[in-house]
Coordinates of C-alpha atoms in Angstrom, one line a residue:
X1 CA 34.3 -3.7 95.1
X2 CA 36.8 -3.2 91.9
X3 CA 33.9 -3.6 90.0
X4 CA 32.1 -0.6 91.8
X5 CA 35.0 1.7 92.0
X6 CA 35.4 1.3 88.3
X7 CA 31.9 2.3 87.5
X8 CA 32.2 4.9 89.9
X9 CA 35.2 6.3 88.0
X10 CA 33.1 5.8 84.8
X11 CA 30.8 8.0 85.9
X12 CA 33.0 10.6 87.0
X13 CA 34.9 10.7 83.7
X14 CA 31.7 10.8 81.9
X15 CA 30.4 13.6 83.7
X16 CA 33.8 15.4 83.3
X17 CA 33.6 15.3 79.9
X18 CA 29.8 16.2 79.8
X19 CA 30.7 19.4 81.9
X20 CA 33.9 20.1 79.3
X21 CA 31.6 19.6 76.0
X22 CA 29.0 22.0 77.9
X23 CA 31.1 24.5 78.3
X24 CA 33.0 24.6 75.3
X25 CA 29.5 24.4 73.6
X26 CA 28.2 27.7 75.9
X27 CA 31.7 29.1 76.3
X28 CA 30.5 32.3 74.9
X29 CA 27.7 32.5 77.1
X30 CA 29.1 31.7 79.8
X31 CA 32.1 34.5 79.5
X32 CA 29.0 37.2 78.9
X33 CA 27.3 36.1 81.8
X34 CA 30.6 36.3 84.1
X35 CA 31.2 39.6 82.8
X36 CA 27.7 41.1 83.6
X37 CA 28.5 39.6 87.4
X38 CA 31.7 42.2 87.4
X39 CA 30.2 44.5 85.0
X40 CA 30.4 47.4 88.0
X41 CA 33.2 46.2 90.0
X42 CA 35.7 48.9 90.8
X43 CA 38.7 47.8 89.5
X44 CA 36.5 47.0 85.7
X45 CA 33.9 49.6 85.9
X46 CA 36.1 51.9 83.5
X47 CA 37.2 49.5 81.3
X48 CA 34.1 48.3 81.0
X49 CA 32.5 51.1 80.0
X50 CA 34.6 51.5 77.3
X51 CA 34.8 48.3 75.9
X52 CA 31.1 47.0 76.0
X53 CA 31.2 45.2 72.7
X54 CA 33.6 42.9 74.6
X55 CA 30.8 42.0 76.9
X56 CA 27.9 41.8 75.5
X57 CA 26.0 41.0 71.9
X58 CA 26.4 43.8 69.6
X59 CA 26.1 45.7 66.1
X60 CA 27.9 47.6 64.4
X61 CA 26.6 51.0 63.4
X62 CA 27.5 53.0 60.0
X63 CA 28.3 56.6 60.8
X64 CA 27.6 57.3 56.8
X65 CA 30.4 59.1 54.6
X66 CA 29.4 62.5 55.1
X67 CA 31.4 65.3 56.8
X68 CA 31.9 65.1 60.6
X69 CA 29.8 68.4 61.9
X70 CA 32.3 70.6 63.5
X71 CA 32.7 71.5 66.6
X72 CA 35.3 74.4 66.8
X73 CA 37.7 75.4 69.8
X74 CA 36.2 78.6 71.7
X75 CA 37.6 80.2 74.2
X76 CA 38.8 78.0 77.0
X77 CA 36.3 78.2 80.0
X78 CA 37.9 78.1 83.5
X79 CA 35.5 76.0 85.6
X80 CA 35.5 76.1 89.2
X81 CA 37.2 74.0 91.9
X82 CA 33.3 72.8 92.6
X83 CA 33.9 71.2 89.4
X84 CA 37.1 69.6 90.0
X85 CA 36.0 68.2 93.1
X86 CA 32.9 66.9 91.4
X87 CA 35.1 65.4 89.0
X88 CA 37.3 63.5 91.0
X89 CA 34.1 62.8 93.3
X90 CA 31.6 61.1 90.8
X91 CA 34.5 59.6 89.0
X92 CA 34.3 61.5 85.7
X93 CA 35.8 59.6 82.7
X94 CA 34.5 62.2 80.4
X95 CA 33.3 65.9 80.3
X96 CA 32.6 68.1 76.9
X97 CA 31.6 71.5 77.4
X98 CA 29.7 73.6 74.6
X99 CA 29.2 77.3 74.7
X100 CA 27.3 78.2 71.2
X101 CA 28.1 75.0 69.3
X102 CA 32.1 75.5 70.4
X103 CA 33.9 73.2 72.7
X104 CA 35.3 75.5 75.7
X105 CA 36.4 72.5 78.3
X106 CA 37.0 68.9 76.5
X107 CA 38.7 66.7 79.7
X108 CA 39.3 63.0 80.0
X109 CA 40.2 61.4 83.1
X110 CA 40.6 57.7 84.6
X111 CA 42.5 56.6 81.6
X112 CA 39.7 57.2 79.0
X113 CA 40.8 59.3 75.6
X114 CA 38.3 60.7 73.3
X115 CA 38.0 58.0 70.8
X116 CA 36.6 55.7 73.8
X117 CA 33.0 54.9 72.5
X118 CA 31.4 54.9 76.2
X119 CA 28.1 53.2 77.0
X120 CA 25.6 55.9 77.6
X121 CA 23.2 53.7 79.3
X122 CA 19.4 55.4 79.6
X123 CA 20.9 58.4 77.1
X124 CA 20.0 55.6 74.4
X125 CA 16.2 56.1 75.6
X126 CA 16.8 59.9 74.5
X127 CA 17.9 58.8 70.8
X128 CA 15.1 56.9 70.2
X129 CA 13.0 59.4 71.3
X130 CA 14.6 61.4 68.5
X131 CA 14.3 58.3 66.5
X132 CA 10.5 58.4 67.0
X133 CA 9.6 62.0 66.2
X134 CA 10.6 61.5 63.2
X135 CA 8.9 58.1 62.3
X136 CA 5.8 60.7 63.3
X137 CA 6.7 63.6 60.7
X138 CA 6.9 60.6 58.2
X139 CA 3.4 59.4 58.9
X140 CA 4.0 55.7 60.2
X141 CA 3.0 56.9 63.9
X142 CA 0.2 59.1 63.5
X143 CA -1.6 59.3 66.5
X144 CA -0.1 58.7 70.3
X145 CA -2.7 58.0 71.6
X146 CA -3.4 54.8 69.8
X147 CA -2.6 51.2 72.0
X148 CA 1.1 49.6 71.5
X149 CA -1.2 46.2 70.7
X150 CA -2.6 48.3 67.2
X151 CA 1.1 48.0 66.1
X152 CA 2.3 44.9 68.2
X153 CA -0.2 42.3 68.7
X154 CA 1.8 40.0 70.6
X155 CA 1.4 42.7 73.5
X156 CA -2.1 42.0 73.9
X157 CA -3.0 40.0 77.1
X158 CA 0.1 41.3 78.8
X159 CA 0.6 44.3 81.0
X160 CA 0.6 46.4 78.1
X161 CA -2.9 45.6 77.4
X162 CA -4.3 49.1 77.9
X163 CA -1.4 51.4 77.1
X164 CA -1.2 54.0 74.5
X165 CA 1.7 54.9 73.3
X166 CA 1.8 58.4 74.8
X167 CA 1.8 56.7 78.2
X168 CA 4.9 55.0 77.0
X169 CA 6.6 57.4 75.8
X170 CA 5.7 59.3 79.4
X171 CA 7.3 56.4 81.1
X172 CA 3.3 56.2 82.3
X173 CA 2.5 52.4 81.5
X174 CA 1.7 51.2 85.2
X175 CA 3.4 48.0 84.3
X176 CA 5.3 46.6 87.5
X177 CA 9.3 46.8 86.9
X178 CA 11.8 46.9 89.5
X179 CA 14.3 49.0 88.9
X180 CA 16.6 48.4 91.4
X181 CA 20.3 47.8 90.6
X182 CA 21.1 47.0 94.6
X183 CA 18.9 44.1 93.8
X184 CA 20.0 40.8 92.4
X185 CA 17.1 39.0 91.5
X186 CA 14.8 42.6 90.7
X187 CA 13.4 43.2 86.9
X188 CA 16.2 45.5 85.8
X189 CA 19.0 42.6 86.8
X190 CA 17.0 39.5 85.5
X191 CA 16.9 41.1 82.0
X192 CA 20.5 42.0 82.2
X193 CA 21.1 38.0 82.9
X194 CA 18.8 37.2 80.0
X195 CA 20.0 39.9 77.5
X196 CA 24.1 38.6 78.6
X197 CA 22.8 34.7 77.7
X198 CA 21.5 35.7 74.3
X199 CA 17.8 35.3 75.2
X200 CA 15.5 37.8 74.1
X201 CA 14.0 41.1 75.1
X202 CA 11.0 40.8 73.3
X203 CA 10.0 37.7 75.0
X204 CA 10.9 39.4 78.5
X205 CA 8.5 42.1 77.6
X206 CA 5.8 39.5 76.4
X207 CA 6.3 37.8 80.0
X208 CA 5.0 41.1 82.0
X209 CA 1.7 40.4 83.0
X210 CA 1.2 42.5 86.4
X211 CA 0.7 46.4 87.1
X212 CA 0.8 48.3 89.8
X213 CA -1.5 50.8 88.3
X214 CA -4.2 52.4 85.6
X215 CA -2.1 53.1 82.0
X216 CA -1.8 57.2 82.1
X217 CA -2.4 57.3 85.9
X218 CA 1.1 58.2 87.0
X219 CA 4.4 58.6 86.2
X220 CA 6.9 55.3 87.0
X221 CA 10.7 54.6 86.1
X222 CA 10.1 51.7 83.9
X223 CA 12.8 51.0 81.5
X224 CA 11.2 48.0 79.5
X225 CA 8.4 50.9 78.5
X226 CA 11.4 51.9 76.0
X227 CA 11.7 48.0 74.6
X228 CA 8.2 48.4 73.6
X229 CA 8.6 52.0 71.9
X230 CA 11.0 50.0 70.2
X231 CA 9.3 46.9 69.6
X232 CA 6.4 49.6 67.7
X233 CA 8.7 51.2 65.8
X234 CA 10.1 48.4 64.1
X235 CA 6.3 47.3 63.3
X236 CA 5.4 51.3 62.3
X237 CA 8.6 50.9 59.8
X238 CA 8.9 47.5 58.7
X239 CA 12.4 47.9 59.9
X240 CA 14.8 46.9 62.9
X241 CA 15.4 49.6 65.3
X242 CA 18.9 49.8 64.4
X243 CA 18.6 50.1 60.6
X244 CA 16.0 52.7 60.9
X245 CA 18.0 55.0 63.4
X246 CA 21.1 54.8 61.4
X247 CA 19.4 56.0 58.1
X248 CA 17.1 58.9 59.8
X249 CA 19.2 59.5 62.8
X250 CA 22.8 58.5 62.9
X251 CA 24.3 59.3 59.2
X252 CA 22.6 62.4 59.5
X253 CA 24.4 63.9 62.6
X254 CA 27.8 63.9 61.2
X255 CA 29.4 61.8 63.8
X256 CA 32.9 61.5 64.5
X257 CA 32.9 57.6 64.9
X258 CA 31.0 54.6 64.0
X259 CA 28.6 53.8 67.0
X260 CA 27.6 50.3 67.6
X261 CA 24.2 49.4 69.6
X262 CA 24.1 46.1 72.0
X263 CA 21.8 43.0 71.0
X264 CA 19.8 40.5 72.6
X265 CA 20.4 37.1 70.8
X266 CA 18.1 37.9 67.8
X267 CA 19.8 40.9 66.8
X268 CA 17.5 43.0 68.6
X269 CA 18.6 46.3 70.2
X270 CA 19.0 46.5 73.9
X271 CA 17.1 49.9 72.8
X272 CA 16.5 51.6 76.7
X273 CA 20.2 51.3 77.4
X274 CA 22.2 50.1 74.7
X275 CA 23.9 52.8 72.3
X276 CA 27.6 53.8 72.3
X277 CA 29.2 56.6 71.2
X278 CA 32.0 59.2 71.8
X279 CA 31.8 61.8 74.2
X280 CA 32.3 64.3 71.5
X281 CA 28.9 62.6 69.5
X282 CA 27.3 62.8 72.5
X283 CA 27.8 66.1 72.7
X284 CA 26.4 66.3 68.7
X285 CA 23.6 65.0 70.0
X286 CA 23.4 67.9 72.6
X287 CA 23.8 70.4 70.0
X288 CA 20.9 69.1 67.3
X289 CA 18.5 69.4 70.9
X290 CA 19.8 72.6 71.5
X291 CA 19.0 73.6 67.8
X292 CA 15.9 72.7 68.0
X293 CA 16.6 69.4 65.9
X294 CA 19.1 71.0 63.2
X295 CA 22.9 70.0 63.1
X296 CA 25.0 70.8 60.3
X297 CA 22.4 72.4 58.6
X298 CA 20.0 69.9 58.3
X299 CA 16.6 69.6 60.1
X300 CA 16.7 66.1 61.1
X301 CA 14.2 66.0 63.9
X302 CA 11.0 67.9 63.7
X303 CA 11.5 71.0 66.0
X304 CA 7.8 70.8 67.1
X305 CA 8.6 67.1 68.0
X306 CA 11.1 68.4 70.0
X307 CA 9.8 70.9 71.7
X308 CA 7.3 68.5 73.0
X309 CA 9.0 65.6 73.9
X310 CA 11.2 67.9 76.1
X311 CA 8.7 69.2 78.6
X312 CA 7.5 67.8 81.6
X313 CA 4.2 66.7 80.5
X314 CA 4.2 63.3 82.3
X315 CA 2.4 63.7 86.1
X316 CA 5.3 62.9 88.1
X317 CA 5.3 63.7 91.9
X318 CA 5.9 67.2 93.0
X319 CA 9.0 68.4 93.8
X320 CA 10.3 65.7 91.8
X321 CA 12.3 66.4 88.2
X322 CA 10.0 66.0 85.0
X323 CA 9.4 63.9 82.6
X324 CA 8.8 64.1 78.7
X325 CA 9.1 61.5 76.0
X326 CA 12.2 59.9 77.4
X327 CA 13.8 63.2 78.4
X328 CA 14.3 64.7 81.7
X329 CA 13.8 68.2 83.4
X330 CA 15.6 69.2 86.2
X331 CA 13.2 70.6 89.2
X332 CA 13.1 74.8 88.9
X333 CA 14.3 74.5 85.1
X334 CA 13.9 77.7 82.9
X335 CA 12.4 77.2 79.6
X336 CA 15.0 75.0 77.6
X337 CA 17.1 73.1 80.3
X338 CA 16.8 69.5 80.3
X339 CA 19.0 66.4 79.8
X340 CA 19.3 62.8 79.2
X341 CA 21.1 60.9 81.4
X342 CA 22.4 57.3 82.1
X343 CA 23.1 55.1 85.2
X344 CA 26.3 55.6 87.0
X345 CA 26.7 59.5 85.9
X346 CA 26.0 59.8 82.3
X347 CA 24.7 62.9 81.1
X348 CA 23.7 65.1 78.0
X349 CA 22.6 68.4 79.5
X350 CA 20.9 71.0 77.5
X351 CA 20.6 74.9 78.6
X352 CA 18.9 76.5 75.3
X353 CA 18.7 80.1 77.0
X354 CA 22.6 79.8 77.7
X355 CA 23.6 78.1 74.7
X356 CA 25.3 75.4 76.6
X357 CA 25.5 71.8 76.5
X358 CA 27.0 69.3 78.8
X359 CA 28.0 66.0 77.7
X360 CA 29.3 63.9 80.6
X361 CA 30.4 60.1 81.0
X362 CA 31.0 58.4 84.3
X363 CA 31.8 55.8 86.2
X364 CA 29.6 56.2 89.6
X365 CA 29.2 53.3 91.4
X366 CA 27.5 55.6 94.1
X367 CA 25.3 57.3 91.6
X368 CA 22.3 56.8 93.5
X369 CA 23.5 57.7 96.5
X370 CA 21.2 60.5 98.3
X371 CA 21.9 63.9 96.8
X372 CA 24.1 62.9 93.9
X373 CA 21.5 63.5 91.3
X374 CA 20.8 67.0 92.6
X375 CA 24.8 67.7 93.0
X376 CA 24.7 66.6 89.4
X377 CA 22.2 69.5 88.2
X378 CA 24.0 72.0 90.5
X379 CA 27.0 71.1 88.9
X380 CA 26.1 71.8 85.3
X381 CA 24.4 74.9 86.4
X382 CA 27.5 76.2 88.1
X383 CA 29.2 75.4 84.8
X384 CA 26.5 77.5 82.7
X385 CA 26.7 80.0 85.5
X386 CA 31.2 80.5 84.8
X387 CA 30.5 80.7 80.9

């Protein structure tokens, strides 16, 4: 009986040990994966917004040594109490308000400042948009309407199989993706898991192999379509994603900060929802759209590139907002409005016939609650409407 009770503590010990060498060895992963599980709890939302490099894989971005573009102080706007409320509501960390490339409202609420560099979420989907346009104007992307499996072979045999890039860009592959947050175990979640473990996103991608649809038929909410923009960029460059933005993109804008971009565990960019930046940069960003792709005197995106991308050309439903190459357009928009926006209440919002833009940061865990995306659009409209 000694003799069994001494084994059985053997064992025991042993597998103590095991469990202590494990996770010491995947300590790191371990943490990331724990802090993904309270990435959106109340009482860490903010903080975690702010602070994503603490959470996740990640890489440093150069801003470049050239001036910071200005954005001068106008005349203060006085926004309504609809916008307080909203505010307080939708649990605003961060609104900048431009009236004709001056800041007239810069607030920060929830304990945020303005050198937080906030996670913009789906905005990132917007900058490599930009990003793409001007691969185009360079000649490595010629035609849209070529397959993704012409510049990334290892696509072929998945759900990809049949898609053009156009109908990527249009969010139009017909690959099956569930996007729900609510959802544990749905698409959006199980990459999340994979990208917090240090797997990799190209592999996810690889591993789609069902649609719900034709390529081009119709318009679906499919995040991983902006992994593969990404994946045929970096083939249509020779680059990473990363490295390429920085040089045609990032050190051109005159940002105010250093960005950084989050990683999979190859170094790879988490490009549909990775990029951080200052709300002030983010409002750059706003201002180079609203110029038709000039800031600080520089053309740095083709203005017919972004003309185009910035129109609902994808066949989304009626009554429904529009789509363009990774840019939104809010339902009964007048030529020029449209934004880029994030989950939980991130926003870039662009009225070109006003000469407003809207930069907004957030942390709404009820974001997509019914009529909060419409409350959103009314709210920036009755901000161009006091200016």
């Amino acid at each position: 009986m000694r003799s069994l009770l001494k084994w059985a503590l053997r064992i025991v010990l042993a597998l103590a040990v095991i469990a202590v060498v494990l996770g010491i060895w995947k300590r790191e992963e371990i943490m990331r994966l724990l802090a993904v599980n309270s990435l959106f709890t109340q009482d860490k939302i903010v903080g975690n917004f702010s602070n994503m490099n603490k959470a996740f894989l990640w890489a440093e971005m150069s801003r470049g040594d050239g001036p910071v573009t200005e954005l001068p102080r106008g005349e203060p706007a006085q926004l309504s109490q609809d916008v307080a409320d909203y505010i307080e509501q939708r649990d605003v960390t961060a609104l900048v308000v431009l009236k004709d490339g001056k800041i007239v409202n810069e607030q920060y609420f929830l304990g945020t400042t303005s050198q937080d560099r906030r996670i913009g979420w789906s905005i990132a989907k917007s900058f490599l948009s930009a990003t793409f346009g001007i691969a185009q104007a360079e000649g490595l992307i010629p035609d849209l309407n070529a397959p993704v499996t012409d510049y990334v072979p290892r696509l072929k045999g998945t759900a990809y199989d049949d898609a053009t890039i156009l109908n990527v860009l249009q969010m139009s592959s017909g690959v099956t993706f569930d996007e729900d947050y609510l959802d544990y175990d749905s698409d959006i979640n199980r990459m999340g898991r994979i990208l917090a473990l240090g797997g990799t996103m190209d592999g996810f991608a690889v591993s789609l192999t069902e649609k719900d649809r034709p390529a081009g038929e119709q318009w679906e909410y499919t995040s991983i379509d902006t992994h593969v923009l990404g994946m045929v960029l970096r083939e249509a460059t020779g680059r990473s994603m990363i490295d390429y933005m920085e040089e045609k993109l990032i050190q051109k804008m005159g940002l105010e900060a250093d960005p950084y971009y989050l990683t999979d565990g190859e170094g790879v960019a988490f490009a549909l929802g990775g990029l951080n930046l200052t709300t002030r940069d983010y409002a750059r960003m706003g201002l180079m759209y609203l110029q038709d792709g000039q800031l600080g005197g520089t053309q740095i995106i083709p203005k017919d590139w972004v003309r185009e991308s910035t129109v609902p050309s994808a066949k989304t439903e009626p009554g429904q907002l529009g789509y363009g190459y990774q840019w939104w357009i809010p339902v009964g928009a007048e030529e020029g409005e449209f934004m880029a926006r994030g989950i939980y209440g991130q926003y870039v919002y662009i009225n070109r016939t006003a000469g407003v833009v809207i930069a907004v940061n957030s942390a709404d865990r009820n974001f997509r609650d019914d009529g909060v995306a419409n409350q959103n659009i009314a709210i920036f409209r009755n901000i161009v409407g006091s200016l």
